[in-house]
Amino acid sequence: MIHKKLSTYVTLLVSFLLLSGCSNKRPEIIQEKIPDEIRAQEMKDLRFGMFICWSFSTFSGTEWTGQELPPEFFRATECHTDQWAKTAKEAGMKYIYFLAKHHDGFCLWDTKTTDLKVTNAPLGKDVLAMLRKSCDKYGIKLGLYFSEGDWNWPGATRGKGGNSRDAGGSNPEVKKAQLKELLTQYGPIELIWFDHAVGDGGLSHKETTEWVHQFQPNCFVGYNHGEPSGRLCLREMGKPGQLGDANASQYNKEQESSHKGYLVAEFTYPILPPHEGGAMWFYSLPKHDQLCYPASKIFHDYQEAVKYGNIFSLNVGPDYQGKIRDIDVKTLQEVGKMIRESEQ
C-alpha cells in the first residue's frame, strides 16, 4: 500500500513538472474557498502594497492615451521587475498589484485575445510573467488592475470616459477570455482592482465577480465605482477610514455606505503629488523626477490604514526603461525603515 501511494505521488509530481515545463506559464490552479472572515483578515494583514502603472501612457505623457496606436508605441526595451519587488520588500509592502490593461487595450501579458500586447512591442517579453517570478523571489503577493472597458471594442468612443458602454464598448466574451488567462496562467491573484472609468465592457459587475470566483474564489474583487459588487471596497484617491465611511471615498461614496458585501476597504493615491502637465498615475515627465510625497506622509497613512483595518496601495510609475525612479526608491526605503522601527 505504501509503495502504491508513493507511486501515485510520483506520477502526479512528474505530471505536474511536465505540464510546468511545457510552457512559461503556470498550469491552471485549483483553490478551495477560504471562509470570508478568515480571508478578510488575511487581506487586512497585507496592510501596504505597491500599485504599478506602466503602459502606453508612460510614453504619451498623458493619463489617458485615446488615439489608436500600434504595440510598438510601447517603446521600452528593458524591464526591471526584480527592482519593483525588491523596493516593495524594503518598503514593508506585502503585495504589488499591476496594471494588466488600461483603457487603451494594450495588454502587459502574452494574451491570445489581441495582437495589441507587450510581446509584440520592442520589449518582446511577458511583463506579468516576469513580475510573478519577481514577486515569488521576494515573498510579495500579486494582484491586478484591469480596465473593464476597452476603446478597441465595438461601440467604444476613443478617449471617452463614463459609465455607459459607448465609452469603453461592449465585448463580454473577450473580457471573460482575458480574465480567464490572467486568473489561470499566473498563479494566485490576491485582489483585482477593476476600473469602471469607461464602462463595464458588456459584462455586469455581478457577472464579472462571479466569473473571477469561478477560477479563484479567494480573490478579493473591487470596483472603483458603478454597480457595487465584490468584497473589496475601493477608494481611488481616497483616504484611511472605517469601512462604510463614505467620507473616505471620492468616487465610491454611495456604494461604500450602502453595499453590505464589503469586508475590507482599500485606498490608493500616486506617490507623485499634484503637478502641471504630464501623467500622475503613470511616469510623468523627466522635469518632475524630483517630485515625490515625503516619507512622513506615506508612513502616517500607513499607520492610519493599520488603525482602521484598511489596505493602502501606493501608486508608483516606472520610467521609460521600466525602473522605479531613484527618488521613489529612496522615499520607500525611508518608509520601510519607519515601519520596522515602529514595530520593534
CSV table of C-alpha atoms in Angstrom, one decimal:
chain,number,residue,atom,x,y,z
A,1,MET,CA,0.0,0.0,0.0
A,2,ILE,CA,2.8,2.4,0.9
A,3,HIS,CA,4.5,1.7,-2.5
A,4,LYS,CA,1.3,2.2,-4.3
A,5,LYS,CA,0.7,5.6,-2.7
A,6,LEU,CA,4.3,6.6,-3.3
A,7,SER,CA,4.0,5.5,-7.0
A,8,THR,CA,0.8,7.6,-7.3
A,9,TYR,CA,2.5,10.6,-5.7
A,10,VAL,CA,5.5,10.3,-8.0
A,11,THR,CA,3.2,10.1,-11.1
A,12,LEU,CA,1.3,13.2,-10.0
A,13,LEU,CA,4.6,15.0,-9.4
A,14,VAL,CA,6.1,14.1,-12.7
A,15,SER,CA,2.9,15.1,-14.5
A,16,PHE,CA,3.0,18.5,-12.8
A,17,LEU,CA,6.6,19.0,-13.7
A,18,LEU,CA,5.9,18.0,-17.3
A,19,LEU,CA,3.0,20.4,-17.5
A,20,SER,CA,5.1,23.2,-16.0
A,21,GLY,CA,7.9,22.6,-18.4
A,22,CYS,CA,5.8,22.8,-21.4
A,23,SER,CA,5.2,26.5,-21.0
A,24,ASN,CA,6.5,29.6,-19.3
A,25,LYS,CA,3.0,30.0,-17.8
A,26,ARG,CA,1.7,28.1,-14.8
A,27,PRO,CA,-0.8,25.3,-15.1
A,28,GLU,CA,-4.4,26.2,-14.0
A,29,ILE,CA,-4.7,26.4,-10.3
A,30,ILE,CA,-7.5,25.0,-8.1
A,31,GLN,CA,-8.5,26.8,-5.0
A,32,GLU,CA,-10.6,25.7,-2.0
A,33,LYS,CA,-12.7,28.7,-0.8
A,34,ILE,CA,-11.5,30.1,2.5
A,35,PRO,CA,-14.2,31.3,4.8
A,36,ASP,CA,-14.9,35.0,4.4
A,37,GLU,CA,-13.9,36.0,8.0
A,38,ILE,CA,-10.5,34.3,7.6
A,39,ARG,CA,-9.9,35.6,4.1
A,40,ALA,CA,-10.9,39.1,5.2
A,41,GLN,CA,-8.3,39.0,8.0
A,42,GLU,CA,-5.7,37.8,5.5
A,43,MET,CA,-6.4,40.7,3.3
A,44,LYS,CA,-6.2,43.2,6.2
A,45,ASP,CA,-2.9,41.7,7.2
A,46,LEU,CA,-1.5,42.8,3.8
A,47,ARG,CA,-1.7,46.4,5.1
A,48,PHE,CA,0.5,48.1,2.5
A,49,GLY,CA,1.3,47.5,-1.2
A,50,MET,CA,2.6,48.9,-4.4
A,51,PHE,CA,0.4,49.8,-7.4
A,52,ILE,CA,2.4,49.7,-10.6
A,53,CYS,CA,1.1,51.6,-13.7
A,54,TRP,CA,3.3,51.0,-16.8
A,55,SER,CA,1.8,51.1,-20.3
A,56,PHE,CA,1.1,53.4,-23.3
A,57,SER,CA,0.5,56.4,-21.0
A,58,THR,CA,4.1,56.1,-19.8
A,59,PHE,CA,5.2,57.2,-23.3
A,60,SER,CA,2.4,59.5,-24.2
A,61,GLY,CA,2.9,61.8,-21.2
A,62,THR,CA,-0.9,61.9,-20.6
A,63,GLU,CA,-3.1,60.0,-18.2
A,64,TRP,CA,-5.3,58.5,-20.9
A,65,THR,CA,-3.9,57.6,-24.3
A,66,GLY,CA,-7.0,57.7,-26.5
A,67,GLN,CA,-5.6,57.5,-30.0
A,68,GLU,CA,-5.3,54.2,-31.9
A,69,LEU,CA,-1.7,53.1,-31.7
A,70,PRO,CA,0.4,50.0,-32.6
A,71,PRO,CA,2.1,47.9,-29.9
A,72,GLU,CA,5.4,49.5,-31.0
A,73,PHE,CA,4.3,52.7,-29.3
A,74,PHE,CA,5.3,51.0,-26.0
A,75,ARG,CA,9.0,51.7,-26.6
A,76,ALA,CA,10.6,50.2,-23.5
A,77,THR,CA,13.5,47.8,-24.2
A,78,GLU,CA,14.2,47.0,-20.6
A,79,CYS,CA,12.0,45.9,-17.7
A,80,HIS,CA,13.2,45.7,-14.0
A,81,THR,CA,10.5,43.7,-12.2
A,82,ASP,CA,13.1,42.5,-9.6
A,83,GLN,CA,13.7,46.1,-8.7
A,84,TRP,CA,10.0,46.7,-8.3
A,85,ALA,CA,9.6,43.7,-5.9
A,86,LYS,CA,12.8,44.4,-4.0
A,87,THR,CA,11.8,48.0,-3.5
A,88,ALA,CA,8.3,46.9,-2.3
A,89,LYS,CA,10.0,44.5,0.2
A,90,GLU,CA,12.3,47.2,1.5
A,91,ALA,CA,9.3,49.5,2.0
A,92,GLY,CA,7.5,47.0,4.2
A,93,MET,CA,4.9,46.3,1.4
A,94,LYS,CA,3.4,42.9,1.2
A,95,TYR,CA,1.8,42.9,-2.3
A,96,ILE,CA,2.1,44.5,-5.7
A,97,TYR,CA,-0.8,44.9,-8.0
A,98,PHE,CA,0.0,45.5,-11.6
A,99,LEU,CA,-1.8,47.3,-14.4
A,100,ALA,CA,-2.6,44.4,-16.8
A,101,LYS,CA,-4.6,46.5,-19.2
A,102,HIS,CA,-5.6,50.2,-19.3
A,103,HIS,CA,-8.5,51.7,-21.3
A,104,ASP,CA,-6.3,51.8,-24.5
A,105,GLY,CA,-6.4,48.0,-24.6
A,106,PHE,CA,-2.7,47.4,-24.6
A,107,CYS,CA,-2.1,44.1,-22.7
A,108,LEU,CA,1.0,43.7,-20.5
A,109,TRP,CA,0.8,39.9,-20.7
A,110,ASP,CA,1.0,37.4,-23.6
A,111,THR,CA,-2.7,37.3,-24.3
A,112,LYS,CA,-4.2,35.3,-27.2
A,113,THR,CA,-7.1,37.7,-27.4
A,114,THR,CA,-5.4,40.5,-29.3
A,115,ASP,CA,-2.2,41.5,-31.1
A,116,LEU,CA,-2.1,44.7,-29.1
A,117,LYS,CA,0.2,43.3,-26.5
A,118,VAL,CA,3.6,43.7,-25.0
A,119,THR,CA,5.1,40.6,-26.6
A,120,ASN,CA,4.6,42.4,-29.9
A,121,ALA,CA,6.3,45.5,-28.7
A,122,PRO,CA,10.1,46.1,-28.8
A,123,LEU,CA,10.4,44.6,-25.3
A,124,GLY,CA,9.0,41.3,-26.5
A,125,LYS,CA,8.5,39.9,-23.0
A,126,ASP,CA,5.5,38.9,-20.9
A,127,VAL,CA,5.9,41.5,-18.2
A,128,LEU,CA,3.3,39.9,-15.9
A,129,ALA,CA,5.1,36.6,-16.1
A,130,MET,CA,8.3,38.4,-15.2
A,131,LEU,CA,6.6,40.1,-12.2
A,132,ARG,CA,5.1,36.9,-11.0
A,133,LYS,CA,8.6,35.4,-10.7
A,134,SER,CA,10.0,38.5,-9.0
A,135,CYS,CA,7.2,38.6,-6.5
A,136,ASP,CA,7.8,34.9,-5.7
A,137,LYS,CA,11.5,35.6,-5.3
A,138,TYR,CA,10.9,38.4,-2.7
A,139,GLY,CA,7.9,37.0,-1.0
A,140,ILE,CA,5.4,39.5,-2.3
A,141,LYS,CA,1.8,38.7,-3.1
A,142,LEU,CA,0.4,39.6,-6.6
A,143,GLY,CA,-2.8,41.5,-7.5
A,144,LEU,CA,-4.0,43.1,-10.7
A,145,TYR,CA,-5.6,46.3,-12.1
A,146,PHE,CA,-7.9,45.7,-15.1
A,147,SER,CA,-9.8,48.3,-17.1
A,148,GLU,CA,-13.3,46.8,-17.7
A,149,GLY,CA,-13.9,48.7,-21.0
A,150,ASP,CA,-11.6,48.9,-24.0
A,151,TRP,CA,-11.5,51.6,-26.6
A,152,ASN,CA,-10.8,49.0,-29.3
A,153,TRP,CA,-14.1,47.2,-28.6
A,154,PRO,CA,-17.3,47.5,-30.6
A,155,GLY,CA,-19.3,50.6,-29.8
A,156,ALA,CA,-16.4,52.4,-28.0
A,157,THR,CA,-15.6,56.1,-28.4
A,158,ARG,CA,-11.8,56.6,-28.2
A,159,GLY,CA,-10.7,58.7,-25.4
A,160,LYS,CA,-14.2,59.0,-23.9
A,161,GLY,CA,-14.9,58.2,-20.2
A,162,GLY,CA,-18.2,57.4,-18.5
A,163,ASN,CA,-20.2,54.5,-17.2
A,164,SER,CA,-22.1,53.9,-20.5
A,165,ARG,CA,-21.0,51.2,-22.9
A,166,ASP,CA,-20.5,53.7,-25.7
A,167,ALA,CA,-17.4,54.9,-23.8
A,168,GLY,CA,-15.5,51.6,-23.5
A,169,GLY,CA,-17.5,49.5,-25.8
A,170,SER,CA,-19.0,46.0,-25.3
A,171,ASN,CA,-17.2,42.7,-25.7
A,172,PRO,CA,-18.1,40.5,-22.8
A,173,GLU,CA,-16.6,37.3,-24.3
A,174,VAL,CA,-13.2,38.9,-24.8
A,175,LYS,CA,-13.4,40.4,-21.3
A,176,LYS,CA,-14.1,37.0,-19.9
A,177,ALA,CA,-11.3,35.4,-22.0
A,178,GLN,CA,-8.8,37.9,-20.8
A,179,LEU,CA,-9.7,37.5,-17.2
A,180,LYS,CA,-9.5,33.7,-17.6
A,181,GLU,CA,-6.0,34.0,-18.9
A,182,LEU,CA,-5.0,36.2,-16.0
A,183,LEU,CA,-6.6,34.0,-13.4
A,184,THR,CA,-5.4,30.6,-14.7
A,185,GLN,CA,-1.9,31.2,-16.0
A,186,TYR,CA,-0.2,33.5,-13.4
A,187,GLY,CA,-0.7,31.8,-10.1
A,188,PRO,CA,-2.7,33.1,-7.1
A,189,ILE,CA,-4.1,36.6,-7.6
A,190,GLU,CA,-4.9,38.2,-4.2
A,191,LEU,CA,-7.1,41.0,-5.5
A,192,ILE,CA,-8.3,42.6,-8.7
A,193,TRP,CA,-8.8,46.4,-8.9
A,194,PHE,CA,-11.5,46.9,-11.6
A,195,ASP,CA,-11.6,50.3,-13.3
A,196,HIS,CA,-15.1,51.3,-14.3
A,197,ALA,CA,-14.0,54.7,-15.8
A,198,VAL,CA,-15.0,53.6,-19.4
A,199,GLY,CA,-17.9,51.3,-18.6
A,200,ASP,CA,-18.1,47.6,-17.8
A,201,GLY,CA,-17.2,46.2,-21.2
A,202,GLY,CA,-20.6,44.5,-21.6
A,203,LEU,CA,-20.3,42.2,-18.5
A,204,SER,CA,-22.0,43.5,-15.4
A,205,HIS,CA,-20.1,43.7,-12.1
A,206,LYS,CA,-22.2,40.9,-10.6
A,207,GLU,CA,-21.3,38.7,-13.6
A,208,THR,CA,-17.7,39.8,-13.5
A,209,THR,CA,-17.3,38.9,-9.8
A,210,GLU,CA,-18.9,35.5,-10.4
A,211,TRP,CA,-16.6,34.9,-13.3
A,212,VAL,CA,-13.5,35.7,-11.3
A,213,HIS,CA,-14.6,33.5,-8.4
A,214,GLN,CA,-15.2,30.6,-10.8
A,215,PHE,CA,-11.4,30.4,-11.2
A,216,GLN,CA,-10.1,31.9,-7.9
A,217,PRO,CA,-12.8,32.1,-5.2
A,218,ASN,CA,-10.3,33.6,-2.7
A,219,CYS,CA,-9.5,36.6,-4.9
A,220,PHE,CA,-10.9,39.9,-3.5
A,221,VAL,CA,-12.7,41.8,-6.2
A,222,GLY,CA,-13.3,45.6,-6.1
A,223,TYR,CA,-14.7,48.3,-8.5
A,224,ASN,CA,-13.8,51.9,-8.2
A,225,HIS,CA,-17.4,53.0,-8.9
A,226,GLY,CA,-20.5,51.8,-10.7
A,227,GLU,CA,-22.6,48.8,-9.6
A,228,PRO,CA,-21.4,47.7,-6.2
A,229,SER,CA,-20.1,44.2,-6.1
A,230,GLY,CA,-17.3,42.1,-4.5
A,231,ARG,CA,-15.8,42.1,-1.1
A,232,LEU,CA,-13.2,44.8,-1.5
A,233,CYS,CA,-14.3,48.5,-1.2
A,234,LEU,CA,-12.1,50.6,-3.4
A,235,ARG,CA,-11.2,54.3,-2.6
A,236,GLU,CA,-9.4,55.7,-5.6
A,237,MET,CA,-7.8,59.0,-4.4
A,238,GLY,CA,-9.3,58.2,-1.0
A,239,LYS,CA,-8.0,58.1,2.5
A,240,PRO,CA,-8.0,55.8,5.6
A,241,GLY,CA,-11.2,55.3,7.4
A,242,GLN,CA,-13.6,52.9,8.9
A,243,LEU,CA,-15.3,50.5,6.5
A,244,GLY,CA,-18.6,52.2,5.5
A,245,ASP,CA,-17.3,55.7,5.9
A,246,ALA,CA,-18.4,57.5,2.7
A,247,ASN,CA,-16.2,60.4,3.5
A,248,ALA,CA,-13.1,58.3,3.0
A,249,SER,CA,-14.1,57.7,-0.7
A,250,GLN,CA,-14.0,60.1,-3.6
A,251,TYR,CA,-15.8,58.2,-6.4
A,252,ASN,CA,-17.4,55.3,-4.4
A,253,LYS,CA,-19.3,57.2,-1.7
A,254,GLU,CA,-22.8,55.8,-2.2
A,255,GLN,CA,-21.6,52.3,-2.8
A,256,GLU,CA,-19.4,52.3,0.4
A,257,SER,CA,-22.3,53.5,2.6
A,258,SER,CA,-24.9,51.1,1.2
A,259,HIS,CA,-23.2,47.8,-0.1
A,260,LYS,CA,-23.3,45.1,2.6
A,261,GLY,CA,-20.9,42.8,0.8
A,262,TYR,CA,-17.7,44.7,1.5
A,263,LEU,CA,-15.4,43.2,4.0
A,264,VAL,CA,-12.2,45.3,3.6
A,265,ALA,CA,-11.6,48.8,2.4
A,266,GLU,CA,-8.6,49.8,0.2
A,267,PHE,CA,-7.4,53.3,-0.6
A,268,THR,CA,-4.9,54.4,-3.2
A,269,TYR,CA,-3.2,57.5,-4.5
A,270,PRO,CA,0.0,58.2,-6.5
A,271,ILE,CA,3.4,58.9,-4.9
A,272,LEU,CA,3.6,61.9,-7.3
A,273,PRO,CA,1.9,64.9,-5.8
A,274,PRO,CA,-0.3,67.1,-8.0
A,275,HIS,CA,1.7,68.9,-10.7
A,276,GLU,CA,1.2,70.7,-14.0
A,277,GLY,CA,1.5,68.7,-17.2
A,278,GLY,CA,2.3,65.0,-17.7
A,279,ALA,CA,0.6,62.0,-16.1
A,280,MET,CA,0.1,61.3,-12.4
A,281,TRP,CA,-0.6,57.6,-12.1
A,282,PHE,CA,2.0,56.8,-14.8
A,283,TYR,CA,5.5,58.1,-15.0
A,284,SER,CA,5.1,61.8,-15.7
A,285,LEU,CA,7.9,63.7,-17.4
A,286,PRO,CA,11.7,63.9,-16.6
A,287,LYS,CA,11.1,67.5,-15.3
A,288,HIS,CA,9.1,66.0,-12.5
A,289,ASP,CA,11.7,63.5,-11.4
A,290,GLN,CA,12.3,65.2,-8.1
A,291,LEU,CA,8.6,65.4,-7.2
A,292,CYS,CA,7.5,62.9,-4.5
A,293,TYR,CA,5.4,62.8,-1.4
A,294,PRO,CA,7.5,62.8,1.7
A,295,ALA,CA,8.1,59.6,3.6
A,296,SER,CA,6.4,61.1,6.7
A,297,LYS,CA,3.0,61.5,4.9
A,298,ILE,CA,3.2,57.9,3.5
A,299,PHE,CA,4.1,56.5,6.9
A,300,HIS,CA,1.2,58.4,8.6
A,301,ASP,CA,-1.3,57.0,6.1
A,302,TYR,CA,0.2,53.5,6.6
A,303,GLN,CA,-0.4,53.9,10.3
A,304,GLU,CA,-4.0,55.0,9.8
A,305,ALA,CA,-4.6,52.1,7.4
A,306,VAL,CA,-3.5,49.7,10.1
A,307,LYS,CA,-5.7,51.5,12.7
A,308,TYR,CA,-8.8,51.1,10.5
A,309,GLY,CA,-8.0,47.7,9.1
A,310,ASN,CA,-7.6,49.1,5.6
A,311,ILE,CA,-5.1,48.2,3.0
A,312,PHE,CA,-3.1,51.1,1.5
A,313,SER,CA,-1.9,50.8,-2.2
A,314,LEU,CA,0.7,53.4,-3.1
A,315,ASN,CA,0.9,54.0,-6.8
A,316,VAL,CA,4.4,54.2,-8.4
A,317,GLY,CA,5.0,54.7,-12.1
A,318,PRO,CA,8.2,53.0,-13.6
A,319,ASP,CA,10.0,55.2,-16.2
A,320,TYR,CA,10.7,54.7,-19.9
A,321,GLN,CA,13.0,51.7,-19.2
A,322,GLY,CA,10.9,50.1,-16.6
A,323,LYS,CA,12.7,51.3,-13.5
A,324,ILE,CA,11.2,52.9,-10.4
A,325,ARG,CA,12.6,56.5,-10.1
A,326,ASP,CA,15.5,57.0,-7.7
A,327,ILE,CA,13.5,59.4,-5.5
A,328,ASP,CA,10.7,56.9,-5.2
A,329,VAL,CA,13.2,54.1,-4.2
A,330,LYS,CA,14.8,56.3,-1.6
A,331,THR,CA,11.5,57.5,-0.2
A,332,LEU,CA,10.1,54.0,0.1
A,333,GLN,CA,13.2,52.8,1.8
A,334,GLU,CA,12.7,55.5,4.4
A,335,VAL,CA,9.1,54.4,4.9
A,336,GLY,CA,10.2,50.8,5.3
A,337,LYS,CA,12.7,51.9,8.0
A,338,MET,CA,9.9,53.9,9.8
A,339,ILE,CA,7.6,50.8,9.7
A,340,ARG,CA,10.3,48.5,11.1
A,341,GLU,CA,11.2,50.9,13.9
A,342,SER,CA,7.5,51.3,14.8
A,343,GLU,CA,7.1,47.6,15.2
A,344,GLN,CA,10.1,47.0,17.4
